[in-house]
GROMACS .gro file of C-alpha atoms in nm:
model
  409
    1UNK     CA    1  -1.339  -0.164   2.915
    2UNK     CA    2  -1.232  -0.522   3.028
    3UNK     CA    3  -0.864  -0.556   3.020
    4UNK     CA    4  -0.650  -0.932   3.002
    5UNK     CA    5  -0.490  -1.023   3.348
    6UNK     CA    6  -0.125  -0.842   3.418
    7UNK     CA    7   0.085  -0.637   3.478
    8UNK     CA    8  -0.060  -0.233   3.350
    9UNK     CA    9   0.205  -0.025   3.168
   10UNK     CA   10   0.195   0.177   3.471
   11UNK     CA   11   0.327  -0.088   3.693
   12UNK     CA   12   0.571  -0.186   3.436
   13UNK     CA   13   0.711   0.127   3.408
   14UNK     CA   14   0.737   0.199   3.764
   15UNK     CA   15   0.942  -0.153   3.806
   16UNK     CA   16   1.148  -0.043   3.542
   17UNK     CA   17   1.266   0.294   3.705
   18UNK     CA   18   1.295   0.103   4.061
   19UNK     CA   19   1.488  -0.182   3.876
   20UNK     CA   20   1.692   0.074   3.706
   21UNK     CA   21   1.755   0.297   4.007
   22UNK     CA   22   1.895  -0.035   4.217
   23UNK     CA   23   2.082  -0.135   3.964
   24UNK     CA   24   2.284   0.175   3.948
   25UNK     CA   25   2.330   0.176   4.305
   26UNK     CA   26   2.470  -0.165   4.360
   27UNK     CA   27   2.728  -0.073   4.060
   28UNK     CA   28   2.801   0.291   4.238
   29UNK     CA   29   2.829   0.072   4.580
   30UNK     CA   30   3.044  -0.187   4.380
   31UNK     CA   31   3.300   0.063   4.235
   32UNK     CA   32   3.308   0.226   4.598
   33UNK     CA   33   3.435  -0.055   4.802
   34UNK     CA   34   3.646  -0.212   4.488
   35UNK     CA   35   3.825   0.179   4.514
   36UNK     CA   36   3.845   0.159   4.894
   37UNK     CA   37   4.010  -0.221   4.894
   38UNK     CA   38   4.322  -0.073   4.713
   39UNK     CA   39   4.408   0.150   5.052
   40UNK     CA   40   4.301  -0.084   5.347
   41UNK     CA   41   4.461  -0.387   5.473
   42UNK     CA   42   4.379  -0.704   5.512
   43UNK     CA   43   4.465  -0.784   5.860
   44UNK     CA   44   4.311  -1.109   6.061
   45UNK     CA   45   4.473  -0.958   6.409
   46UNK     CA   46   4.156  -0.937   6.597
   47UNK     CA   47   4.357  -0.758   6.861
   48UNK     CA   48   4.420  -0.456   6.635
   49UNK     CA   49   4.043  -0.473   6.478
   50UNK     CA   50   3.954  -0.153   6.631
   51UNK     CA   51   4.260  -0.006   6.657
   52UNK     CA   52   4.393  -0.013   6.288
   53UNK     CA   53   4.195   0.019   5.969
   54UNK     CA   54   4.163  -0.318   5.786
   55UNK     CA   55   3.872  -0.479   5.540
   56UNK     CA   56   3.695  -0.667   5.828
   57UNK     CA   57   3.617  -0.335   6.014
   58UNK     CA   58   3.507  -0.164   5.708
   59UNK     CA   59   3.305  -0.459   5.603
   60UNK     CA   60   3.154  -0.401   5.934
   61UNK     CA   61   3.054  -0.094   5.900
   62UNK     CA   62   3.025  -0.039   5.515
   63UNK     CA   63   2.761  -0.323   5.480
   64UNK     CA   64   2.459  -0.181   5.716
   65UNK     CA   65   2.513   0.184   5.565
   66UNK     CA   66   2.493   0.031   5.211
   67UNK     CA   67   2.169  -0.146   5.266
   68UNK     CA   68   1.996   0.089   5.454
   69UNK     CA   69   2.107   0.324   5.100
   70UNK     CA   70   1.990   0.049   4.931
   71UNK     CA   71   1.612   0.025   5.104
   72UNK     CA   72   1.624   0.396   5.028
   73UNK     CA   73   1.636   0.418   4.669
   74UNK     CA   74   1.377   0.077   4.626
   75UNK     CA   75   1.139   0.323   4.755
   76UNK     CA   76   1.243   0.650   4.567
   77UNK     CA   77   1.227   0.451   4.242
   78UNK     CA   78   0.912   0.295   4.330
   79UNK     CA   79   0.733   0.594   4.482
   80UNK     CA   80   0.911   0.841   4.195
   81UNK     CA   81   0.882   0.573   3.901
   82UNK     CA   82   0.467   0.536   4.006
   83UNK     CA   83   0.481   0.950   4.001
   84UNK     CA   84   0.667   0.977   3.636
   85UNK     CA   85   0.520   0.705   3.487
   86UNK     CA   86   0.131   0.842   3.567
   87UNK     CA   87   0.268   1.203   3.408
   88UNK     CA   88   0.402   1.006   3.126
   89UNK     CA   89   0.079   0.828   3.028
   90UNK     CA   90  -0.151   1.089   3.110
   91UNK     CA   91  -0.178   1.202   2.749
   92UNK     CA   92  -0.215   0.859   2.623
   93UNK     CA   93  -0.512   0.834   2.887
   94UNK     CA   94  -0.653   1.162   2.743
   95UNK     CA   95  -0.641   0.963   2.367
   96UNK     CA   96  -0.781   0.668   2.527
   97UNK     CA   97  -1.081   0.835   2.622
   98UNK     CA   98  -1.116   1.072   2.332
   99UNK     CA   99  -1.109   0.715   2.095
  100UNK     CA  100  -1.382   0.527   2.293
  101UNK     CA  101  -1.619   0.868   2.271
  102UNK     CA  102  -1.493   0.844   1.906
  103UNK     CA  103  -1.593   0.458   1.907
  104UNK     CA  104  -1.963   0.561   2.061
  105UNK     CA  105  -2.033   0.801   1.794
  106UNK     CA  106  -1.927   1.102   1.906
  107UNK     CA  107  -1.628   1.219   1.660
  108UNK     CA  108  -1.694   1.622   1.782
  109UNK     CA  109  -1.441   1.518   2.082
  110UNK     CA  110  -1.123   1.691   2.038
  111UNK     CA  111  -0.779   1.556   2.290
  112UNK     CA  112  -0.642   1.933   2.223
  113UNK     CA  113  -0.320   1.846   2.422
  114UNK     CA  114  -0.142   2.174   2.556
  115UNK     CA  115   0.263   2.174   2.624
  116UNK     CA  116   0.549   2.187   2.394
  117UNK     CA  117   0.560   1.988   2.018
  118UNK     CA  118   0.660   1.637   2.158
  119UNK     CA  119   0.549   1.270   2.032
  120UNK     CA  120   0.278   1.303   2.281
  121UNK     CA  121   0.153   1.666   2.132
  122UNK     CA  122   0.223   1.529   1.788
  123UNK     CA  123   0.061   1.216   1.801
  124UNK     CA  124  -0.236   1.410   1.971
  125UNK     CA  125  -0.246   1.661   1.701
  126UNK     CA  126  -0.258   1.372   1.439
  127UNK     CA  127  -0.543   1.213   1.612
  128UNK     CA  128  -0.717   1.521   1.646
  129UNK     CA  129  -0.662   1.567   1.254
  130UNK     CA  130  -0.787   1.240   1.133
  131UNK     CA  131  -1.088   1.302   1.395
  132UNK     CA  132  -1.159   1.604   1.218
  133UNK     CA  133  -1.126   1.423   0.883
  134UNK     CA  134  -1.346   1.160   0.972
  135UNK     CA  135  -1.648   1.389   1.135
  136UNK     CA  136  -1.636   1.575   0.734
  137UNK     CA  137  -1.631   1.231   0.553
  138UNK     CA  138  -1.915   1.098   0.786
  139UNK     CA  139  -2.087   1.424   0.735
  140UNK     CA  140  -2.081   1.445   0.393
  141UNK     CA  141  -2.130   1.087   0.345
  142UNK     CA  142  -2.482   1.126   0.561
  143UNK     CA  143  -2.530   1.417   0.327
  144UNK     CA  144  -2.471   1.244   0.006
  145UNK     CA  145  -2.696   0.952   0.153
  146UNK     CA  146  -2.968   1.218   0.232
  147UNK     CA  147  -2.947   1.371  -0.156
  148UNK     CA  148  -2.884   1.051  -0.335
  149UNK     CA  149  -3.221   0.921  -0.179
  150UNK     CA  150  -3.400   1.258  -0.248
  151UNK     CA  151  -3.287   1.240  -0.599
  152UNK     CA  152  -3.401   0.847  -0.631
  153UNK     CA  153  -3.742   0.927  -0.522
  154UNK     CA  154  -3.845   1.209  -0.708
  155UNK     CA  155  -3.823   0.987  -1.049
  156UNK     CA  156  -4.012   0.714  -0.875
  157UNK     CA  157  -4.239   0.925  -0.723
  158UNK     CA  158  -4.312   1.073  -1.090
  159UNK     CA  159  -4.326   0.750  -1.235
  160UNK     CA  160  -4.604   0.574  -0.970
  161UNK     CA  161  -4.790   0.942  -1.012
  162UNK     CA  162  -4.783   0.862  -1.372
  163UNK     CA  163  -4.932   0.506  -1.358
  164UNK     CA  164  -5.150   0.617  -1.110
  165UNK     CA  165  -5.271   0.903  -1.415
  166UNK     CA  166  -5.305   0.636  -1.637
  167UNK     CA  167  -5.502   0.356  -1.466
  168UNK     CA  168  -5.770   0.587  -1.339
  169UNK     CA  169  -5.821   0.749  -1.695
  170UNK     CA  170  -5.870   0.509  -1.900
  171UNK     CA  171  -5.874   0.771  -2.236
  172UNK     CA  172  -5.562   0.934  -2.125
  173UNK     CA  173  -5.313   0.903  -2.436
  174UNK     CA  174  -5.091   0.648  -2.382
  175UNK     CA  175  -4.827   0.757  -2.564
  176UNK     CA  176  -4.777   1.090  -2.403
  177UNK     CA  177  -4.772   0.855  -2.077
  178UNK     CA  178  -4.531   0.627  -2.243
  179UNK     CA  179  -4.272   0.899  -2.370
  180UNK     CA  180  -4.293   1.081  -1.998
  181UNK     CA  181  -4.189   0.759  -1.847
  182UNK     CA  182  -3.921   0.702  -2.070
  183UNK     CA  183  -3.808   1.034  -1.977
  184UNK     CA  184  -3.821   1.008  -1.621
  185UNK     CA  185  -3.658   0.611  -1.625
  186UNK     CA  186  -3.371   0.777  -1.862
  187UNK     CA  187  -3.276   1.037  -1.539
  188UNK     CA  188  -3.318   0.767  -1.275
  189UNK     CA  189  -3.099   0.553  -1.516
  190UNK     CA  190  -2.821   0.804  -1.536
  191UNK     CA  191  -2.830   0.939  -1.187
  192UNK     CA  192  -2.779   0.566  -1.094
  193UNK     CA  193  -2.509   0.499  -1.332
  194UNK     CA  194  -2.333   0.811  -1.212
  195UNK     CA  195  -2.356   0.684  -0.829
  196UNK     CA  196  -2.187   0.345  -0.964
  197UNK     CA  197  -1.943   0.566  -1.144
  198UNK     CA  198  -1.861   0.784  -0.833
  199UNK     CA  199  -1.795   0.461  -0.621
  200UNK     CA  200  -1.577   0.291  -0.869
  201UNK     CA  201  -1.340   0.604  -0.891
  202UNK     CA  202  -1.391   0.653  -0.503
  203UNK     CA  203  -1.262   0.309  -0.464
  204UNK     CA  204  -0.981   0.317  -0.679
  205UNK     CA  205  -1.059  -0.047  -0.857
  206UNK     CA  206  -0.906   0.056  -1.211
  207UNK     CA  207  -0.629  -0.071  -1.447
  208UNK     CA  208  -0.359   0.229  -1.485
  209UNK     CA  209  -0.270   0.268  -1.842
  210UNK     CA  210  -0.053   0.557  -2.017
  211UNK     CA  211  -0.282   0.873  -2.103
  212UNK     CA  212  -0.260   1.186  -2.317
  213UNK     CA  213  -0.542   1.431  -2.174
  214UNK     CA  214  -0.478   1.615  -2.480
  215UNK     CA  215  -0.644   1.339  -2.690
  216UNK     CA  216  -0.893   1.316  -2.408
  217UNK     CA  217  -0.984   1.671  -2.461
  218UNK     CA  218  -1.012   1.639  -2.810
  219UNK     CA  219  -1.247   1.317  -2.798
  220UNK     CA  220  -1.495   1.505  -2.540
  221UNK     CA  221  -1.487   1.774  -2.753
  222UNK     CA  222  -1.622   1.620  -3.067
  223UNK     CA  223  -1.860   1.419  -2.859
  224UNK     CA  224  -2.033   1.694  -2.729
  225UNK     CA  225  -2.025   1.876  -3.056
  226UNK     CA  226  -2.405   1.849  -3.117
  227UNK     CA  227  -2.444   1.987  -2.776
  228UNK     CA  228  -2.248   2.316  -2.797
  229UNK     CA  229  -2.424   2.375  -3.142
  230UNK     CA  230  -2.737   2.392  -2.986
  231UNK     CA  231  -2.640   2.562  -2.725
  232UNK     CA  232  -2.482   2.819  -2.907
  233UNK     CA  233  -2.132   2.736  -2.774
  234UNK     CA  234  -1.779   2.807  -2.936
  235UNK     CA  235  -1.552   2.513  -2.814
  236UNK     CA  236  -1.216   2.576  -2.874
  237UNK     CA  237  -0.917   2.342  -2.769
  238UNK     CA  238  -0.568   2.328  -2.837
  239UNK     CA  239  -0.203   2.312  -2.588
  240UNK     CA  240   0.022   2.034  -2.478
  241UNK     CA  241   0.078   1.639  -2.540
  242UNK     CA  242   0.004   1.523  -2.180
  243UNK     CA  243   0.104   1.241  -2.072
  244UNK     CA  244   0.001   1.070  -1.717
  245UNK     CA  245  -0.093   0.742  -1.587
  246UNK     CA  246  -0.485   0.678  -1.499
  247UNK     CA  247  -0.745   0.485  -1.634
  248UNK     CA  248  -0.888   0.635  -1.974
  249UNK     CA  249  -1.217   0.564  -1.921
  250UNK     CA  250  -1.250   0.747  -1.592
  251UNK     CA  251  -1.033   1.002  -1.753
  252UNK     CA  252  -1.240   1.065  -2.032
  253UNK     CA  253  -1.522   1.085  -1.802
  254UNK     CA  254  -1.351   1.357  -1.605
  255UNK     CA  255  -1.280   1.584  -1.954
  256UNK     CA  256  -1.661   1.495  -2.027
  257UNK     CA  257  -1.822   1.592  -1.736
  258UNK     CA  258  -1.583   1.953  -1.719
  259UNK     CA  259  -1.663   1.990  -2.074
  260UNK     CA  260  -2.037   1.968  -2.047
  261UNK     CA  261  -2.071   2.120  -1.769
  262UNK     CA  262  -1.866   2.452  -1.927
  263UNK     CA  263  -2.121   2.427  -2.251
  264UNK     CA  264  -2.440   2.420  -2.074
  265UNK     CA  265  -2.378   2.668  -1.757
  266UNK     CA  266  -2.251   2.917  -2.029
  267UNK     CA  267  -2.369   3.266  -2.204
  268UNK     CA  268  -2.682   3.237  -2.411
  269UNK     CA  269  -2.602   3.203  -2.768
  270UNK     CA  270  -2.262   3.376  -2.759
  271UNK     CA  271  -2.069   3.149  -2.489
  272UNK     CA  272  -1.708   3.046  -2.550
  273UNK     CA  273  -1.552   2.758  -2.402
  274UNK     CA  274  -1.152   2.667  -2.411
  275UNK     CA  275  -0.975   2.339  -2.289
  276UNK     CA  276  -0.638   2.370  -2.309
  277UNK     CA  277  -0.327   2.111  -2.168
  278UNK     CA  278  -0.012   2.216  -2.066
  279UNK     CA  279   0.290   2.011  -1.905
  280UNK     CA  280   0.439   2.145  -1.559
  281UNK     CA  281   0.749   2.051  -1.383
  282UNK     CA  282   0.626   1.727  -1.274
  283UNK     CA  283   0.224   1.771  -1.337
  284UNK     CA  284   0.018   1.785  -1.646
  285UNK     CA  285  -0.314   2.006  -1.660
  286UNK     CA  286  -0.629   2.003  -1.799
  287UNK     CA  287  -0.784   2.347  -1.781
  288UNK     CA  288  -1.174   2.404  -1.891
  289UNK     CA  289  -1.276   2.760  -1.882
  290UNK     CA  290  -1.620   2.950  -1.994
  291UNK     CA  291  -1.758   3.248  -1.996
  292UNK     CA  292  -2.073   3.329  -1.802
  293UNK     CA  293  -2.211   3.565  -1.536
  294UNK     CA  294  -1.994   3.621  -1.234
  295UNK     CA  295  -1.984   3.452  -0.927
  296UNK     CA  296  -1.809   3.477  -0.588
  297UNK     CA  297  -1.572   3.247  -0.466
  298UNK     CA  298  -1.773   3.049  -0.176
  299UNK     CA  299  -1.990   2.912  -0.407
  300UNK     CA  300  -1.730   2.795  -0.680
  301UNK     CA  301  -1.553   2.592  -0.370
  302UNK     CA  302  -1.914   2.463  -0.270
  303UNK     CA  303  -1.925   2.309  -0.674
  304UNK     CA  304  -1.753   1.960  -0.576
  305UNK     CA  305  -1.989   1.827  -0.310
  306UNK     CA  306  -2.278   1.575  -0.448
  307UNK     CA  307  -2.588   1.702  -0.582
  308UNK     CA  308  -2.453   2.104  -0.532
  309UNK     CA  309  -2.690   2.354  -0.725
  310UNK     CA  310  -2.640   2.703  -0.803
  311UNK     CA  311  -2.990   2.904  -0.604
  312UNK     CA  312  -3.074   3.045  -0.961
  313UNK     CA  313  -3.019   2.748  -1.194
  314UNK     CA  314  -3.172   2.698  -1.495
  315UNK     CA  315  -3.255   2.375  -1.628
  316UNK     CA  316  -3.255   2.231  -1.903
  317UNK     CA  317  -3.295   1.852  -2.095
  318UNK     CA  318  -2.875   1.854  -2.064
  319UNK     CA  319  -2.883   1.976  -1.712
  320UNK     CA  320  -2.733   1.642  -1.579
  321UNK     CA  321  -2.784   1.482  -1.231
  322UNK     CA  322  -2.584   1.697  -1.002
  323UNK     CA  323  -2.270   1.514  -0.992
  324UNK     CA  324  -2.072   1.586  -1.295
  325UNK     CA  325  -1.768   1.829  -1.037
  326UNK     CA  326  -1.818   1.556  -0.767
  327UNK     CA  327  -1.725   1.254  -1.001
  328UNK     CA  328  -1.469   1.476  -1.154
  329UNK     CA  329  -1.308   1.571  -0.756
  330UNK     CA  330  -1.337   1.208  -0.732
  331UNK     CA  331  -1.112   1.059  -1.044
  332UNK     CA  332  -0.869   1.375  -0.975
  333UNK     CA  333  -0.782   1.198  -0.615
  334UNK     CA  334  -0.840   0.869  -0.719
  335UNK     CA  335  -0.534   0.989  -0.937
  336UNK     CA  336  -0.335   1.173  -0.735
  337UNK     CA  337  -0.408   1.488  -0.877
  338UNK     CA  338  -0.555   1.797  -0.760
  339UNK     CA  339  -0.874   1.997  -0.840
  340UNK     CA  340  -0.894   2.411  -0.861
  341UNK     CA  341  -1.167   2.606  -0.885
  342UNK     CA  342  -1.139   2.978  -0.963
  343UNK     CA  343  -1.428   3.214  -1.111
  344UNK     CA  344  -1.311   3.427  -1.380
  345UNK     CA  345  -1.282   3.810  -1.371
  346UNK     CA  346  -1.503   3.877  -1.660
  347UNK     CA  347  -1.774   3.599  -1.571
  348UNK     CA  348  -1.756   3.192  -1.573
  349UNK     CA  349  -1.527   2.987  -1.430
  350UNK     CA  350  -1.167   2.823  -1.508
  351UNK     CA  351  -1.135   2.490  -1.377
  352UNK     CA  352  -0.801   2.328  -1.365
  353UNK     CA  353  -0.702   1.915  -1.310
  354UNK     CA  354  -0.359   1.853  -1.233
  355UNK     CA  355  -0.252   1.510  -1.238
  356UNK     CA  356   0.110   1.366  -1.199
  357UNK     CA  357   0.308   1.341  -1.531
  358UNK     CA  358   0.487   1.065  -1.742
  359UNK     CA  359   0.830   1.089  -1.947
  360UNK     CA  360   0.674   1.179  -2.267
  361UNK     CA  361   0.716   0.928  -2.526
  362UNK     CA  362   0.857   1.150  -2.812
  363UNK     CA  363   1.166   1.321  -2.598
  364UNK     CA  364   1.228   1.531  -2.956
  365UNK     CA  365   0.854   1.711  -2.904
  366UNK     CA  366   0.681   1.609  -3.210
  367UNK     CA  367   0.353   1.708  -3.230
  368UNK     CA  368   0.365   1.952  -2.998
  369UNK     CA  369   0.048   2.249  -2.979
  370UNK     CA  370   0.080   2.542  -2.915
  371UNK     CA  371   0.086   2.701  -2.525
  372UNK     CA  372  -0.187   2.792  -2.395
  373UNK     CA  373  -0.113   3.046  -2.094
  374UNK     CA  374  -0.526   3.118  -2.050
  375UNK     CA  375  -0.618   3.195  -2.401
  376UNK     CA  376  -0.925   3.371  -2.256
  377UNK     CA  377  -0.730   3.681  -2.136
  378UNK     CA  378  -0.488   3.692  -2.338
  379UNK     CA  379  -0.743   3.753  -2.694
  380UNK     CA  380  -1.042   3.915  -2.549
  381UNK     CA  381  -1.275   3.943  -2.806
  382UNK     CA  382  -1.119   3.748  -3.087
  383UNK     CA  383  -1.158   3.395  -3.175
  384UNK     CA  384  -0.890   3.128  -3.031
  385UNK     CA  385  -0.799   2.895  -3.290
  386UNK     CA  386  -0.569   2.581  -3.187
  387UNK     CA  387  -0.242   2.486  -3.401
  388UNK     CA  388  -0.196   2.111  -3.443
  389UNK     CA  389  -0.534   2.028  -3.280
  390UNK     CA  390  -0.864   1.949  -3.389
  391UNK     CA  391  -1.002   2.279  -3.455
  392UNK     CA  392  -1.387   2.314  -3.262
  393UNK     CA  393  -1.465   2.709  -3.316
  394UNK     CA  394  -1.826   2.663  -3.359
  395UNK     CA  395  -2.064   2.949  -3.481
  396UNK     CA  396  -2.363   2.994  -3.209
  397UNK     CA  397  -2.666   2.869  -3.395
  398UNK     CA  398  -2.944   2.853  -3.143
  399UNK     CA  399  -2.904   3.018  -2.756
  400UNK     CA  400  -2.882   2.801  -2.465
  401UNK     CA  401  -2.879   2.814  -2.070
  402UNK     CA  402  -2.675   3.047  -1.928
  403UNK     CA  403  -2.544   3.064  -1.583
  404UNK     CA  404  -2.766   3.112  -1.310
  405UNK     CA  405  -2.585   3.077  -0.952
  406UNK     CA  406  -2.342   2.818  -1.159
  407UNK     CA  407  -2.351   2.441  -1.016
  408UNK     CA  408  -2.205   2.089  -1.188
  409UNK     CA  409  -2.445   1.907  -1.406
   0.00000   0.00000   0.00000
């Protein structure tokens, strides 16, 4: 790497111990003689020079002595400030390299400085941190790159298969060709409109406005009323005003996409589903939990990454894109919040957002609903009804997908 003419930090160092080092000589060597004036006399016999102790003869003799001391410690501090100062910057050499192998690509290069926890260990261990952070987020960026583009072309590839069908049979219904290709455009539509989604909350470029994620809840759930009827879903929500501070269209998407996703990766005609708020000291939650067949705990932390399928999945005409838990992960840090993913004991998952909390606006708690300590375990078997919410208890009318490996939508 070309470096500008001058002086290296090296060299500068090294000066600085050798400039150091003199100067506390010549003030040891000044405080010397100033203490030895007090005792001598100053006598201009030259007759007794040699015979009596005056400031001439110690001049004399004091001044060689002192710069031959003097010549001494120049080269100490310049030999021994060249040694120190190469120790000292060692580590910052080893970060120096490890950042231009980081600069050609290679972010797999660890500095992995040994020696006690000083600046130079700690500002190692950082690097090696965010080095480590940026080989996952460059990984999983090439990964969501690789699946986005995979996803893109299998409706396009349908859709030129398709036309293809259709101009070389000339008596092929057209309709049926039609209402396929409506059907295929309507999944490349949404997959695309999630992406945009996914890199508005990634970027953060939202107004922040005050939210209740207890209306939020209740607004997802009558939306995707229709949805748990046919699927033979019992939605049930109740808990907590919640107040926080987000955007409430990216917040409504969040309760939408945990919502769905607990409806349609549920139990066959009997599922249940509960979302429930609560306030915490200094948090507000959002917990969506469902019942379903078990699974093990690798694969529920696997559910957040982009385009993440269960082996065993079963779709269905709601089955979504594969990036309802990745654009939900997203708007939870996008709001400072935190995501939790833990598979239930008796089967399904309980999913729990935790965003930062507001002073409520009614300090008196009017309005309050009922708590809602995981209604799931606490009334096995009986049917959760919410106080002051909007009551969703459906009765399963037709059977729907259950869980099969469990993934987002």
């Amino acid at each position: 790497m070309n470096r500008a003419h001058g002086l290296s930090v090296r060299v500068k160092l090294t000066l600085s111990y050798a400039g150091f080092l003199m100067l506390a000589g010549t003030l040891l060597l000044a405080a010397v003689w100033a203490f030895l004036l007090q005792y001598v006399p100053d006598d201009w016999n030259r007759r007794l020079l040699h015979e009596n102790p005056n400031r001439q003869l110690l001049l004399r003799t004091f001044a060689p002595a002192a710069a031959t001391a003097m010549a001494f410690l120049l080269l100490i501090g310049l030999l021994g400030g060249w040694f120190l100062a190469g120790r000292m910057l060692a580590p910052l050499t080893r970060i120096t390299d490890a950042t231009r192998m980081a600069t050609g690509g290679s972010l797999s290069h660890r500095v992995r400085l040994a020696g006690r926890r000083d600046e130079f260990r700690e500002l190692a261990d950082a690097f090696d941190t965010m080095l480590a952070r940026l080989e996952a987020h460059v990984a999983e960026q090439r990964r969501f790159a690789a699946n986005a583009s995979h996803e893109l072309r299998t409706p396009l590839a349908v859709s030129k298969t398709l036309l293809d069908v259709a101009r070389t049979d000339p008596n092929r219904d057209t309709a049926e060709v039609i209402d396929r290709l409506h059907a295929v455009n309507t999944r490349a539509i949404d997959l695309i409109e999630a992406l945009l989604l996914l890199s508005r909350a990634d970027q953060r470029s939202f107004a922040r406005r005050r939210v209740d994620l207890s209306l939020m809840a209740e607004e997802a759930g009558e939306t995707l009323l229709p949805l748990a009827e046919e699927h033979g879903v019992t939605v049930e929500t109740g808990g907590d005003i919640t107040p926080t501070v987000g955007s409430p269209e990216l917040l409504l998407q969040l309760t939408t996409n945990l919502v769905h996703n607990a409806i349609v990766h549920n139990l066959p005609g009997r599922g249940t589903v509960w979302v429930t708020t609560a306030v915490r000291p200094g948090t507000v939650a959002l917990t969506v939990e469902n019942t379903g067949e078990r699974i093990t705990a690798e694969l529920a932390a696997t559910l957040t990454e982009p385009f993440q399928r269960g082996t065993e999945r079963v779709r269905s005409g709601h089955a979504g894109v594969g990036l309802g838990l990745a654009i939900v992960k997203t708007i939870t840090q996008a709001h400072h919040g935190t995501l939790t993913l833990t598979p239930r004991r008796a089967g399904g998952l309980r999913i729990t957002v935790e965003l930062p909390a507001t002073a409520p606006g009614n300090e008196r708690g009017e309005g309050r609903r009922p708590p809602t300590d995981s209604p799931a375990d606490r009334c096995p078997g009986r049917s959760w009804r919410p106080g002051a919410s909007i009551p969703l208890a459906l009765a399963p009318d037709t059977p729907g997908a259950g869980i099969r490996g469990t993934s987002p939508a």
